[in-house]
Short mmCIF file of C-alpha atoms in Angstrom, two decimals:
data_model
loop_
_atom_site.label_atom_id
_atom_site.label_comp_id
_atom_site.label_asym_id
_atom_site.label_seq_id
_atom_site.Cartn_x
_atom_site.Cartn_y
_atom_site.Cartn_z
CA UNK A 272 2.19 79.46 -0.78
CA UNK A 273 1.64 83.17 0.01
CA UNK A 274 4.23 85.36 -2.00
CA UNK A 275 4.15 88.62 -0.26
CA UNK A 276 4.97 91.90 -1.98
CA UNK A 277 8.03 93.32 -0.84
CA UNK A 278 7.49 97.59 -0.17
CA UNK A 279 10.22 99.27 -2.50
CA UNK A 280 10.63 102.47 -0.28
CA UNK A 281 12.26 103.98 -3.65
CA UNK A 282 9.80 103.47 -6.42
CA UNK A 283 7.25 104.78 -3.91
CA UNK A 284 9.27 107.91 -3.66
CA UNK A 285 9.63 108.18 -7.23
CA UNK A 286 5.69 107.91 -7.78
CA UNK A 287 4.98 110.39 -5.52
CA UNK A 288 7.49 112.68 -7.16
CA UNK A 289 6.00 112.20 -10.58
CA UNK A 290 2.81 112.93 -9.17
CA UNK A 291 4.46 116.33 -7.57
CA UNK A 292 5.92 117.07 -10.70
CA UNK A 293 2.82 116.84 -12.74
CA UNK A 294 0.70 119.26 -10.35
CA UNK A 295 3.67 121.61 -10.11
CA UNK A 296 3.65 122.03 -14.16
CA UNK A 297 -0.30 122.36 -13.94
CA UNK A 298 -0.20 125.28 -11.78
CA UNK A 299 3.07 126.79 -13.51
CA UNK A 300 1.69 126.45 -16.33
CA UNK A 301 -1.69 128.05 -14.79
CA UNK A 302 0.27 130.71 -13.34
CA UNK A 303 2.23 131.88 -15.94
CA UNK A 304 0.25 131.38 -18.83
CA UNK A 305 1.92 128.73 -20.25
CA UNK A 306 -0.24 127.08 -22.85
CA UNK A 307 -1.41 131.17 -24.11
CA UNK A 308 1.34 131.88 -26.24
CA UNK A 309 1.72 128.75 -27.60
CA UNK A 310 2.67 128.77 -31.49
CA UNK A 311 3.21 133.04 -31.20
CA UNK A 312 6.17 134.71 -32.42
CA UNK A 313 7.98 136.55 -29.24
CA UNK A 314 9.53 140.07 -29.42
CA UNK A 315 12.27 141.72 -27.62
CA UNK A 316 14.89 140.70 -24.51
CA UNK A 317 12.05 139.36 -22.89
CA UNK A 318 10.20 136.90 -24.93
CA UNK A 319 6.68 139.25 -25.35
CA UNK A 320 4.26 137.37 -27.82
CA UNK A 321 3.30 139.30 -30.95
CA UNK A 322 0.17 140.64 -31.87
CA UNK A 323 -1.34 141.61 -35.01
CA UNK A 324 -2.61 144.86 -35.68
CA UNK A 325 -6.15 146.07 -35.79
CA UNK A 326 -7.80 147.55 -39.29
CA UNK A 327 -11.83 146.72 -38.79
CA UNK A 328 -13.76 149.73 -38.04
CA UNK A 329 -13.98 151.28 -34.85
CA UNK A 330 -17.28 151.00 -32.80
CA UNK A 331 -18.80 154.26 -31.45
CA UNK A 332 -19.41 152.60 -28.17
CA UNK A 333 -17.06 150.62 -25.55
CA UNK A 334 -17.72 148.88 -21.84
CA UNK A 335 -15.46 147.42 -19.51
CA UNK A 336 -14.54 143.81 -19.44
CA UNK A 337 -16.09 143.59 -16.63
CA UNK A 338 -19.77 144.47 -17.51
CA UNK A 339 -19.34 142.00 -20.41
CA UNK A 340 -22.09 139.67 -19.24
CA UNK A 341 -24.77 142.42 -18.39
CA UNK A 342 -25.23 143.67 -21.86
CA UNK A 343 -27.49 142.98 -24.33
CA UNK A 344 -25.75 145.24 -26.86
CA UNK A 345 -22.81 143.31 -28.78
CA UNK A 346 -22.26 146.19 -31.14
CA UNK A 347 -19.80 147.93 -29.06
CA UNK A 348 -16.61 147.48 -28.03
CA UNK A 349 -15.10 145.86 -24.88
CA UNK A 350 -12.35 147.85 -22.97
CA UNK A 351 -10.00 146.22 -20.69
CA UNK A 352 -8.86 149.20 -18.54
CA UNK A 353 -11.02 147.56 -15.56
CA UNK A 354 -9.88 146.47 -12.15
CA UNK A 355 -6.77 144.00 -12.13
CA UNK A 356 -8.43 141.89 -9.61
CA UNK A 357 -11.26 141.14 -13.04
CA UNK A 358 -8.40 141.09 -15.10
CA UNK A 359 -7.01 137.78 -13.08
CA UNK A 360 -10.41 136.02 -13.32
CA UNK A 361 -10.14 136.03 -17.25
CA UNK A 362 -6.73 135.22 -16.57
CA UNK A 363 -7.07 132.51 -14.85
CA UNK A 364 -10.50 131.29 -16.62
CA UNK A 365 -10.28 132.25 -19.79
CA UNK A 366 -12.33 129.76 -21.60
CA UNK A 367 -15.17 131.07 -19.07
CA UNK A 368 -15.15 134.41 -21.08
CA UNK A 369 -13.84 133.51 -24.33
CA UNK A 370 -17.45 132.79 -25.89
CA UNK A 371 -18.27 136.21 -24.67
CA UNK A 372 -15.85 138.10 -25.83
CA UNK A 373 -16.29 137.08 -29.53
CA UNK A 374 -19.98 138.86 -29.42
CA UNK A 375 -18.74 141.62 -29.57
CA UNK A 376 -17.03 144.06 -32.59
CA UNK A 377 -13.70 144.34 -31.16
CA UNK A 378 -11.88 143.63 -27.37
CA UNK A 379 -9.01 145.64 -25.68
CA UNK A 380 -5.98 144.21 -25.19
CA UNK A 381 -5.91 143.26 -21.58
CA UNK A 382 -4.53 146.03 -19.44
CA UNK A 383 -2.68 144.47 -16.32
CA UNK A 384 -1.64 148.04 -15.02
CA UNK A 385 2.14 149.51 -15.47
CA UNK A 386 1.76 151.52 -12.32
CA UNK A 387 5.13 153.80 -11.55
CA UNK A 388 5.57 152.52 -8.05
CA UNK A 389 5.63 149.30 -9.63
CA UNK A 390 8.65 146.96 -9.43
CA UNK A 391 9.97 146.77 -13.12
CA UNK A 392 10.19 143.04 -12.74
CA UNK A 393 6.23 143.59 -11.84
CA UNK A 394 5.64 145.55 -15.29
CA UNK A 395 7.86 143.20 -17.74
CA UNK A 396 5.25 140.03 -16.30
CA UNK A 397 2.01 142.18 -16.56
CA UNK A 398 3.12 143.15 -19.98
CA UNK A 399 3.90 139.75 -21.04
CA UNK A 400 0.35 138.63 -19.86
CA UNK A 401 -1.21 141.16 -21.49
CA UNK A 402 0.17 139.83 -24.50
CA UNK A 403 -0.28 136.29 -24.14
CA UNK A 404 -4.08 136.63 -23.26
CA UNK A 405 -4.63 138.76 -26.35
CA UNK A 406 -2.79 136.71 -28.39
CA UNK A 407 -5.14 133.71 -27.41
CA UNK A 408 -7.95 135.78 -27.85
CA UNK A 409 -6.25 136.37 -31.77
CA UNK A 410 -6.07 132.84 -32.25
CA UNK A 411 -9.91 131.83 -31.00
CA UNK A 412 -10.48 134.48 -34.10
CA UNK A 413 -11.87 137.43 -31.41
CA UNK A 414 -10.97 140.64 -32.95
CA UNK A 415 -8.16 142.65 -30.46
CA UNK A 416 -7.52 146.17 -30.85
CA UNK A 417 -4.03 146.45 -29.26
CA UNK A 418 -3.77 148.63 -26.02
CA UNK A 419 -0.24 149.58 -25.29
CA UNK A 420 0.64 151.41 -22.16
CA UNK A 421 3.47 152.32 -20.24
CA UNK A 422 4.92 154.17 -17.07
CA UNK A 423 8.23 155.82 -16.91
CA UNK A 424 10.92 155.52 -19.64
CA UNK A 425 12.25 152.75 -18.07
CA UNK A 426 9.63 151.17 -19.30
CA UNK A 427 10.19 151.28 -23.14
CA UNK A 428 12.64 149.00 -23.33
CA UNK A 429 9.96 145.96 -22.93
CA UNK A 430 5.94 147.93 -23.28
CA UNK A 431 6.30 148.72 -26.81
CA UNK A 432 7.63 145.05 -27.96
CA UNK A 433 5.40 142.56 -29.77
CA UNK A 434 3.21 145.20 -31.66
CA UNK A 435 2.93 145.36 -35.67
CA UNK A 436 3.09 149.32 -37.16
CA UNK A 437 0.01 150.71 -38.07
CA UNK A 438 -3.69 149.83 -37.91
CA UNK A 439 -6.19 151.18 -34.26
CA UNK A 440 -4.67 151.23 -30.97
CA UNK A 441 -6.83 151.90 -27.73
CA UNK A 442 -5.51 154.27 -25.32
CA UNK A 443 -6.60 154.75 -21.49
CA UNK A 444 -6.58 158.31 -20.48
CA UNK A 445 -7.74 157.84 -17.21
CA UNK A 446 -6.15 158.93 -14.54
CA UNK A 447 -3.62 161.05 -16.80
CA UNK A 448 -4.85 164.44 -16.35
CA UNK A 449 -4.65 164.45 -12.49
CA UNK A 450 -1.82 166.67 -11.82
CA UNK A 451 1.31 167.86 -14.31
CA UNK A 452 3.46 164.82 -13.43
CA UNK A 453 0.62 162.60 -14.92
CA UNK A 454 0.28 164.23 -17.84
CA UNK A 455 4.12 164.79 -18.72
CA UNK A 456 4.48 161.01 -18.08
CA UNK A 457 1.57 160.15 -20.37
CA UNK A 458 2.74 163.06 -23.11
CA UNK A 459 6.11 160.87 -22.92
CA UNK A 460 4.99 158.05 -23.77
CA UNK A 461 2.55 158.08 -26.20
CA UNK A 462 5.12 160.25 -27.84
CA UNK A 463 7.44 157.06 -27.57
CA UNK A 464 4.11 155.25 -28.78
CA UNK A 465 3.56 157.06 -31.97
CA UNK A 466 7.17 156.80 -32.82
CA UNK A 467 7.52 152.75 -32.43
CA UNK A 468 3.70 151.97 -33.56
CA UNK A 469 3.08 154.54 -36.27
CA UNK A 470 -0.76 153.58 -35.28
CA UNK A 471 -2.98 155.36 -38.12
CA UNK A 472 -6.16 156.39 -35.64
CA UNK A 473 -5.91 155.93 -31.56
CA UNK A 474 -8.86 155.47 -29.59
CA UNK A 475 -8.67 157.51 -26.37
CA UNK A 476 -10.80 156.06 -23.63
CA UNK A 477 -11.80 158.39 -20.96
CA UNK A 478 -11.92 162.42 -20.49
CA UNK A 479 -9.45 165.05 -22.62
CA UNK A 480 -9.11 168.99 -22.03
CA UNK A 481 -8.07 171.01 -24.31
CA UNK A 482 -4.48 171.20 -23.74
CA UNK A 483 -4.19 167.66 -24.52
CA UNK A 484 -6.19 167.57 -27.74
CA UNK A 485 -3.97 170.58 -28.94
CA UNK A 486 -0.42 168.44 -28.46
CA UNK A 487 -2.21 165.46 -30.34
CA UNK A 488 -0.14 166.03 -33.79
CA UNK A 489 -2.73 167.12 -36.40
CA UNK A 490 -2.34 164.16 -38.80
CA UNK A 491 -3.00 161.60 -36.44
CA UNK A 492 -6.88 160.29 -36.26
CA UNK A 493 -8.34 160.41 -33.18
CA UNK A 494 -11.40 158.79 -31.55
CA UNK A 495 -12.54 159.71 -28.29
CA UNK A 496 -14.29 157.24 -26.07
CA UNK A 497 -15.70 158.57 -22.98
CA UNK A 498 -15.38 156.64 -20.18
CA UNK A 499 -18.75 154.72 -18.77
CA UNK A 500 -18.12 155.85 -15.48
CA UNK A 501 -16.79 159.39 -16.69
CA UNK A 502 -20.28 159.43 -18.70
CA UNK A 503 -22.55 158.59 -15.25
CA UNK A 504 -20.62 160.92 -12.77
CA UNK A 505 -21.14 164.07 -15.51
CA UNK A 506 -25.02 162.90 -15.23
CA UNK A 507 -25.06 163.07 -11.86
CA UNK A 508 -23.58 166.57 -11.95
CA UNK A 509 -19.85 165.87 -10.92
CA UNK A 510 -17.20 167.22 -12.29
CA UNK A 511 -14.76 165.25 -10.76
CA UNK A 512 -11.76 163.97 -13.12
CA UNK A 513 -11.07 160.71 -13.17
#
């Protein structure tokens, strides 16, 4: 006798859901960085993972992220404030770079950018993956050097969370000596900066005038960086800021 299998329109339903449900948490969990911050300790209203400071010694030297793999030189130091768009491919592959990044003497915190015309909702989730990345990063043992940044002062309620006091910071000054509302808004908040980090030396990436180096307060140890591209353009003969 033939027995024949009757179709159960229901458990076929509730397969296919599972399935759904299993590729929908792979992708969240893709997306948002799920399986980063696994095991960190999370600061403030909104849940940013903390990081530990940075006391090894500070390289003379730093690149972006994104010329990582065209160096021969692991001596220096990688800087993150590189083009969002490379940003998202460590992001989103970061055991592609990981092996990489632990060459060299130090790595930026990721820099997803805090732009003004940004939505705050925008800033709170690039802040929170900068955090998360580095954090991994921490945990695979690849020395970060934290690199707080912020916009307007909107913006200190959630930029400044899941930092320790003290130790190296890494500071982009790019784009912050443009025009007087760039450089008030960047006075602001690394004012804001020193007062919630007390950081003991700050390594400013990219160009400074005068007027700037005069406001830094005396005490504090500075490092200037210049800028890769900065460092090319002046070879060339341009004095364009950048």
């Amino acid at each position: 006798m033939i027995q024949l299998e009757l179709f159960n329109p229901f458990e076929y339903t509730t397969d296919c859901n599972k399935k759904q449900e299993k590729v929908s948490n792979i992708v969240k969990g893709s997306f948002f960085g799920l399986g980063l911050y696994s095991g960190a300790i999370l600061s403030g209203k909104y849940g940013i993972p903390r990081l530990k400071p940075y006391y090894d010694s500070i390289p003379n030297s730093f690149i972006t992220y994104s010329e990582c793999t065209t160096t021969k030189d692991y001596s220096c130091g990688l800087a993150s404030f590189d083009d969002d768009l490379f940003l998202e491919r460590v992001w989103n592959n970061y055991n592609r770079y990981s092996s990489t990044f632990s060459k060299f003497h130090c790595v930026g915190e990721p820099d997803f950018s805090l732009k003004l015309e940004y939505p705050l909702a925008v800033q709170i989730a690039n802040t929170y993956r900068n955090h998360a990345l580095a954090y991994r990063m921490q945990e695979s043992e690849i020395k970060i050097i934290p690199s707080p940044s912020w916009s307007s002062k909107e913006s200190y309620e959630f930029c400044f969370d899941g930092y320790g006091k003290g130790g190296a910071v890494l500071i982009s000054t790019i784009g912050t000596l443009r025009d007087e509302r760039s450089r008030m808004y960047f006075k602001l908040g690394f004012g804001e900066m020193l007062k919630r980090l007390s950081p003991e030396a700050v390594v400013l990436y990219g160009d400074i005038n005068d007027s700037l180096m005069k406001w830094f307060p005396k005490q504090l140890h500075i490092c200037q960086v210049k800028h890769n591209r900065f460092v090319r353009a002046r070879s060339h003969g341009s004095k364009r800021r950048i």
